[in-house]
Amino acid sequence: MNDSIAGQVLLAAPDQQLVDGVLARQPRALAKAITLAESTRRDHQARAEQVLAALLPHTGKAIRVGISGAPGAGKSTFIEVLGLHLIECGHRVAVLAVDPSSTLSGGSILGDKTRMEKLSTHPNAFIRP
């Protein structure tokens, strides 16, 4: 086998474009990749596995942090302050926040962009709408 292609994932053109978009830090591509990964459709799950396999070698030293607390405890405020601090330290931030306990929507977005105004507009931050 040719060493230059060993271990590479061969993707259909639309999925390769999605991978390329994520690697180019395009928010729309990242949102589409997340939607694909969250989908319960079998065809989406198969595509998501391939997309994630293609992205895995590029993940570097990403760190995941979980934040939980009672309603009104200040989670959104904390996320914004922490996110802006991390950006000031030279990092990029992604916020994928869901509140599954919400009685209003049955799973509303926690800390919507209106509560994280500065973070949501920063070019080194991504907030999953």
JSON list of C-alpha atoms in Angstrom, two decimals:
[
{"chain": "A", "resi": 1, "resn": "MET", "atom": "CA", "xyz": [0.00, 0.00, 0.00]},
{"chain": "A", "resi": 2, "resn": "ASN", "atom": "CA", "xyz": [1.21, 3.50, -0.75]},
{"chain": "A", "resi": 3, "resn": "ASP", "atom": "CA", "xyz": [2.45, 5.01, 2.54]},
{"chain": "A", "resi": 4, "resn": "SER", "atom": "CA", "xyz": [1.12, 8.45, 1.59]},
{"chain": "A", "resi": 5, "resn": "ILE", "atom": "CA", "xyz": [-2.48, 7.22, 1.64]},
{"chain": "A", "resi": 6, "resn": "ALA", "atom": "CA", "xyz": [-2.20, 4.62, 4.41]},
{"chain": "A", "resi": 7, "resn": "GLY", "atom": "CA", "xyz": [-4.68, 5.33, 7.17]},
{"chain": "A", "resi": 8, "resn": "GLN", "atom": "CA", "xyz": [-6.53, 8.00, 5.22]},
{"chain": "A", "resi": 9, "resn": "VAL", "atom": "CA", "xyz": [-10.31, 7.92, 5.02]},
{"chain": "A", "resi": 10, "resn": "LEU", "atom": "CA", "xyz": [-11.72, 8.14, 1.51]},
{"chain": "A", "resi": 11, "resn": "LEU", "atom": "CA", "xyz": [-14.88, 10.25, 1.56]},
{"chain": "A", "resi": 12, "resn": "ALA", "atom": "CA", "xyz": [-17.59, 11.16, -0.90]},
{"chain": "A", "resi": 13, "resn": "ALA", "atom": "CA", "xyz": [-17.11, 14.69, -2.28]},
{"chain": "A", "resi": 14, "resn": "PRO", "atom": "CA", "xyz": [-19.77, 16.39, -0.08]},
{"chain": "A", "resi": 15, "resn": "ASP", "atom": "CA", "xyz": [-18.33, 14.81, 3.06]},
{"chain": "A", "resi": 16, "resn": "GLN", "atom": "CA", "xyz": [-14.77, 15.73, 2.06]},
{"chain": "A", "resi": 17, "resn": "GLN", "atom": "CA", "xyz": [-15.96, 19.31, 1.59]},
{"chain": "A", "resi": 18, "resn": "LEU", "atom": "CA", "xyz": [-17.45, 19.14, 5.08]},
{"chain": "A", "resi": 19, "resn": "VAL", "atom": "CA", "xyz": [-14.14, 17.92, 6.54]},
{"chain": "A", "resi": 20, "resn": "ASP", "atom": "CA", "xyz": [-12.25, 20.61, 4.64]},
{"chain": "A", "resi": 21, "resn": "GLY", "atom": "CA", "xyz": [-14.67, 23.24, 5.94]},
{"chain": "A", "resi": 22, "resn": "VAL", "atom": "CA", "xyz": [-14.28, 22.11, 9.55]},
{"chain": "A", "resi": 23, "resn": "LEU", "atom": "CA", "xyz": [-10.49, 22.15, 9.20]},
{"chain": "A", "resi": 24, "resn": "ALA", "atom": "CA", "xyz": [-10.74, 25.66, 7.70]},
{"chain": "A", "resi": 25, "resn": "ARG", "atom": "CA", "xyz": [-12.69, 26.73, 10.83]},
{"chain": "A", "resi": 26, "resn": "GLN", "atom": "CA", "xyz": [-15.88, 27.50, 8.92]},
{"chain": "A", "resi": 27, "resn": "PRO", "atom": "CA", "xyz": [-18.71, 27.75, 11.49]},
{"chain": "A", "resi": 28, "resn": "ARG", "atom": "CA", "xyz": [-21.35, 26.50, 9.05]},
{"chain": "A", "resi": 29, "resn": "ALA", "atom": "CA", "xyz": [-19.32, 23.37, 8.25]},
{"chain": "A", "resi": 30, "resn": "LEU", "atom": "CA", "xyz": [-18.77, 22.69, 11.95]},
{"chain": "A", "resi": 31, "resn": "ALA", "atom": "CA", "xyz": [-22.50, 23.08, 12.64]},
{"chain": "A", "resi": 32, "resn": "LYS", "atom": "CA", "xyz": [-23.35, 20.69, 9.78]},
{"chain": "A", "resi": 33, "resn": "ALA", "atom": "CA", "xyz": [-20.83, 18.13, 11.02]},
{"chain": "A", "resi": 34, "resn": "ILE", "atom": "CA", "xyz": [-22.29, 18.29, 14.54]},
{"chain": "A", "resi": 35, "resn": "THR", "atom": "CA", "xyz": [-25.82, 17.91, 13.17]},
{"chain": "A", "resi": 36, "resn": "LEU", "atom": "CA", "xyz": [-24.70, 14.89, 11.15]},
{"chain": "A", "resi": 37, "resn": "ALA", "atom": "CA", "xyz": [-23.08, 13.33, 14.23]},
{"chain": "A", "resi": 38, "resn": "GLU", "atom": "CA", "xyz": [-26.21, 13.92, 16.34]},
{"chain": "A", "resi": 39, "resn": "SER", "atom": "CA", "xyz": [-28.60, 12.50, 13.76]},
{"chain": "A", "resi": 40, "resn": "THR", "atom": "CA", "xyz": [-30.34, 9.19, 14.49]},
{"chain": "A", "resi": 41, "resn": "ARG", "atom": "CA", "xyz": [-30.62, 8.27, 10.81]},
{"chain": "A", "resi": 42, "resn": "ARG", "atom": "CA", "xyz": [-28.42, 5.29, 9.96]},
{"chain": "A", "resi": 43, "resn": "ASP", "atom": "CA", "xyz": [-27.12, 6.85, 6.75]},
{"chain": "A", "resi": 44, "resn": "HIS", "atom": "CA", "xyz": [-26.16, 10.00, 8.68]},
{"chain": "A", "resi": 45, "resn": "GLN", "atom": "CA", "xyz": [-24.48, 7.92, 11.39]},
{"chain": "A", "resi": 46, "resn": "ALA", "atom": "CA", "xyz": [-22.39, 6.09, 8.79]},
{"chain": "A", "resi": 47, "resn": "ARG", "atom": "CA", "xyz": [-21.35, 9.36, 7.17]},
{"chain": "A", "resi": 48, "resn": "ALA", "atom": "CA", "xyz": [-20.64, 10.93, 10.57]},
{"chain": "A", "resi": 49, "resn": "GLU", "atom": "CA", "xyz": [-18.32, 8.05, 11.48]},
{"chain": "A", "resi": 50, "resn": "GLN", "atom": "CA", "xyz": [-16.33, 8.63, 8.30]},
{"chain": "A", "resi": 51, "resn": "VAL", "atom": "CA", "xyz": [-16.21, 12.41, 8.79]},
{"chain": "A", "resi": 52, "resn": "LEU", "atom": "CA", "xyz": [-15.08, 12.00, 12.41]},
{"chain": "A", "resi": 53, "resn": "ALA", "atom": "CA", "xyz": [-12.46, 9.43, 11.39]},
{"chain": "A", "resi": 54, "resn": "ALA", "atom": "CA", "xyz": [-11.09, 11.93, 8.86]},
{"chain": "A", "resi": 55, "resn": "LEU", "atom": "CA", "xyz": [-11.03, 14.71, 11.48]},
{"chain": "A", "resi": 56, "resn": "LEU", "atom": "CA", "xyz": [-9.53, 12.65, 14.33]},
{"chain": "A", "resi": 57, "resn": "PRO", "atom": "CA", "xyz": [-5.88, 13.01, 13.22]},
{"chain": "A", "resi": 58, "resn": "HIS", "atom": "CA", "xyz": [-6.33, 16.80, 13.35]},
{"chain": "A", "resi": 59, "resn": "THR", "atom": "CA", "xyz": [-7.79, 17.07, 16.86]},
{"chain": "A", "resi": 60, "resn": "GLY", "atom": "CA", "xyz": [-4.54, 17.89, 18.62]},
{"chain": "A", "resi": 61, "resn": "LYS", "atom": "CA", "xyz": [-4.88, 18.42, 22.33]},
{"chain": "A", "resi": 62, "resn": "ALA", "atom": "CA", "xyz": [-8.51, 19.52, 22.58]},
{"chain": "A", "resi": 63, "resn": "ILE", "atom": "CA", "xyz": [-9.96, 19.57, 26.08]},
{"chain": "A", "resi": 64, "resn": "ARG", "atom": "CA", "xyz": [-13.64, 19.02, 26.93]},
{"chain": "A", "resi": 65, "resn": "VAL", "atom": "CA", "xyz": [-15.20, 20.61, 29.99]},
{"chain": "A", "resi": 66, "resn": "GLY", "atom": "CA", "xyz": [-18.67, 19.85, 31.33]},
{"chain": "A", "resi": 67, "resn": "ILE", "atom": "CA", "xyz": [-20.56, 22.50, 33.29]},
{"chain": "A", "resi": 68, "resn": "SER", "atom": "CA", "xyz": [-23.75, 21.79, 35.21]},
{"chain": "A", "resi": 69, "resn": "GLY", "atom": "CA", "xyz": [-25.83, 23.50, 37.85]},
{"chain": "A", "resi": 70, "resn": "ALA", "atom": "CA", "xyz": [-29.27, 24.52, 38.96]},
{"chain": "A", "resi": 71, "resn": "PRO", "atom": "CA", "xyz": [-31.35, 26.89, 36.82]},
{"chain": "A", "resi": 72, "resn": "GLY", "atom": "CA", "xyz": [-30.28, 30.49, 37.39]},
{"chain": "A", "resi": 73, "resn": "ALA", "atom": "CA", "xyz": [-26.97, 29.51, 38.99]},
{"chain": "A", "resi": 74, "resn": "GLY", "atom": "CA", "xyz": [-24.95, 31.52, 36.46]},
{"chain": "A", "resi": 75, "resn": "LYS", "atom": "CA", "xyz": [-23.75, 28.80, 34.09]},
{"chain": "A", "resi": 76, "resn": "SER", "atom": "CA", "xyz": [-24.06, 31.03, 31.01]},
{"chain": "A", "resi": 77, "resn": "THR", "atom": "CA", "xyz": [-22.21, 33.87, 32.72]},
{"chain": "A", "resi": 78, "resn": "PHE", "atom": "CA", "xyz": [-19.48, 31.46, 33.81]},
{"chain": "A", "resi": 79, "resn": "ILE", "atom": "CA", "xyz": [-19.19, 29.98, 30.31]},
{"chain": "A", "resi": 80, "resn": "GLU", "atom": "CA", "xyz": [-18.78, 33.44, 28.79]},
{"chain": "A", "resi": 81, "resn": "VAL", "atom": "CA", "xyz": [-16.15, 34.54, 31.33]},
{"chain": "A", "resi": 82, "resn": "LEU", "atom": "CA", "xyz": [-14.22, 31.26, 31.05]},
{"chain": "A", "resi": 83, "resn": "GLY", "atom": "CA", "xyz": [-14.47, 31.27, 27.25]},
{"chain": "A", "resi": 84, "resn": "LEU", "atom": "CA", "xyz": [-13.19, 34.83, 26.93]},
{"chain": "A", "resi": 85, "resn": "HIS", "atom": "CA", "xyz": [-10.35, 34.06, 29.35]},
{"chain": "A", "resi": 86, "resn": "LEU", "atom": "CA", "xyz": [-9.31, 31.01, 27.33]},
{"chain": "A", "resi": 87, "resn": "ILE", "atom": "CA", "xyz": [-9.38, 33.08, 24.14]},
{"chain": "A", "resi": 88, "resn": "GLU", "atom": "CA", "xyz": [-7.19, 35.73, 25.80]},
{"chain": "A", "resi": 89, "resn": "CYS", "atom": "CA", "xyz": [-4.75, 32.89, 26.58]},
{"chain": "A", "resi": 90, "resn": "GLY", "atom": "CA", "xyz": [-4.57, 32.02, 22.87]},
{"chain": "A", "resi": 91, "resn": "HIS", "atom": "CA", "xyz": [-7.08, 29.15, 22.72]},
{"chain": "A", "resi": 92, "resn": "ARG", "atom": "CA", "xyz": [-10.15, 28.64, 20.56]},
{"chain": "A", "resi": 93, "resn": "VAL", "atom": "CA", "xyz": [-13.47, 27.80, 22.22]},
{"chain": "A", "resi": 94, "resn": "ALA", "atom": "CA", "xyz": [-16.55, 25.86, 21.17]},
{"chain": "A", "resi": 95, "resn": "VAL", "atom": "CA", "xyz": [-19.69, 25.81, 23.31]},
{"chain": "A", "resi": 96, "resn": "LEU", "atom": "CA", "xyz": [-22.10, 22.94, 22.70]},
{"chain": "A", "resi": 97, "resn": "ALA", "atom": "CA", "xyz": [-24.72, 23.57, 25.36]},
{"chain": "A", "resi": 98, "resn": "VAL", "atom": "CA", "xyz": [-28.07, 21.90, 25.93]},
{"chain": "A", "resi": 99, "resn": "ASP", "atom": "CA", "xyz": [-30.39, 22.00, 28.91]},
{"chain": "A", "resi": 100, "resn": "PRO", "atom": "CA", "xyz": [-32.29, 18.68, 28.81]},
{"chain": "A", "resi": 101, "resn": "SER", "atom": "CA", "xyz": [-34.23, 19.60, 31.95]},
{"chain": "A", "resi": 102, "resn": "SER", "atom": "CA", "xyz": [-35.97, 22.60, 30.38]},
{"chain": "A", "resi": 103, "resn": "THR", "atom": "CA", "xyz": [-39.73, 22.33, 30.87]},
{"chain": "A", "resi": 104, "resn": "LEU", "atom": "CA", "xyz": [-40.36, 25.00, 28.23]},
{"chain": "A", "resi": 105, "resn": "SER", "atom": "CA", "xyz": [-38.77, 23.26, 25.27]},
{"chain": "A", "resi": 106, "resn": "GLY", "atom": "CA", "xyz": [-37.89, 19.81, 26.59]},
{"chain": "A", "resi": 107, "resn": "GLY", "atom": "CA", "xyz": [-34.26, 20.53, 25.79]},
{"chain": "A", "resi": 108, "resn": "SER", "atom": "CA", "xyz": [-33.65, 24.19, 25.17]},
{"chain": "A", "resi": 109, "resn": "ILE", "atom": "CA", "xyz": [-30.27, 25.60, 24.32]},
{"chain": "A", "resi": 110, "resn": "LEU", "atom": "CA", "xyz": [-28.58, 26.49, 27.56]},
{"chain": "A", "resi": 111, "resn": "GLY", "atom": "CA", "xyz": [-27.01, 29.90, 27.65]},
{"chain": "A", "resi": 112, "resn": "ASP", "atom": "CA", "xyz": [-28.30, 31.09, 24.32]},
{"chain": "A", "resi": 113, "resn": "LYS", "atom": "CA", "xyz": [-26.26, 33.66, 22.48]},
{"chain": "A", "resi": 114, "resn": "THR", "atom": "CA", "xyz": [-28.09, 36.55, 24.09]},
{"chain": "A", "resi": 115, "resn": "ARG", "atom": "CA", "xyz": [-26.59, 35.54, 27.43]},
{"chain": "A", "resi": 116, "resn": "MET", "atom": "CA", "xyz": [-23.09, 35.20, 25.97]},
{"chain": "A", "resi": 117, "resn": "GLU", "atom": "CA", "xyz": [-23.03, 38.30, 23.78]},
{"chain": "A", "resi": 118, "resn": "LYS", "atom": "CA", "xyz": [-19.27, 38.93, 23.76]},
{"chain": "A", "resi": 119, "resn": "LEU", "atom": "CA", "xyz": [-18.30, 35.28, 23.40]},
{"chain": "A", "resi": 120, "resn": "SER", "atom": "CA", "xyz": [-20.84, 34.62, 20.65]},
{"chain": "A", "resi": 121, "resn": "THR", "atom": "CA", "xyz": [-19.38, 37.34, 18.43]},
{"chain": "A", "resi": 122, "resn": "HIS", "atom": "CA", "xyz": [-15.71, 36.52, 18.96]},
{"chain": "A", "resi": 123, "resn": "PRO", "atom": "CA", "xyz": [-13.99, 35.04, 15.88]},
{"chain": "A", "resi": 124, "resn": "ASN", "atom": "CA", "xyz": [-12.20, 32.41, 18.02]},
{"chain": "A", "resi": 125, "resn": "ALA", "atom": "CA", "xyz": [-15.44, 31.13, 19.55]},
{"chain": "A", "resi": 126, "resn": "PHE", "atom": "CA", "xyz": [-18.16, 28.87, 18.21]},
{"chain": "A", "resi": 127, "resn": "ILE", "atom": "CA", "xyz": [-21.50, 28.52, 19.99]},
{"chain": "A", "resi": 128, "resn": "ARG", "atom": "CA", "xyz": [-23.84, 25.80, 18.77]},
{"chain": "A", "resi": 129, "resn": "PRO", "atom": "CA", "xyz": [-27.15, 27.55, 18.11]}
]
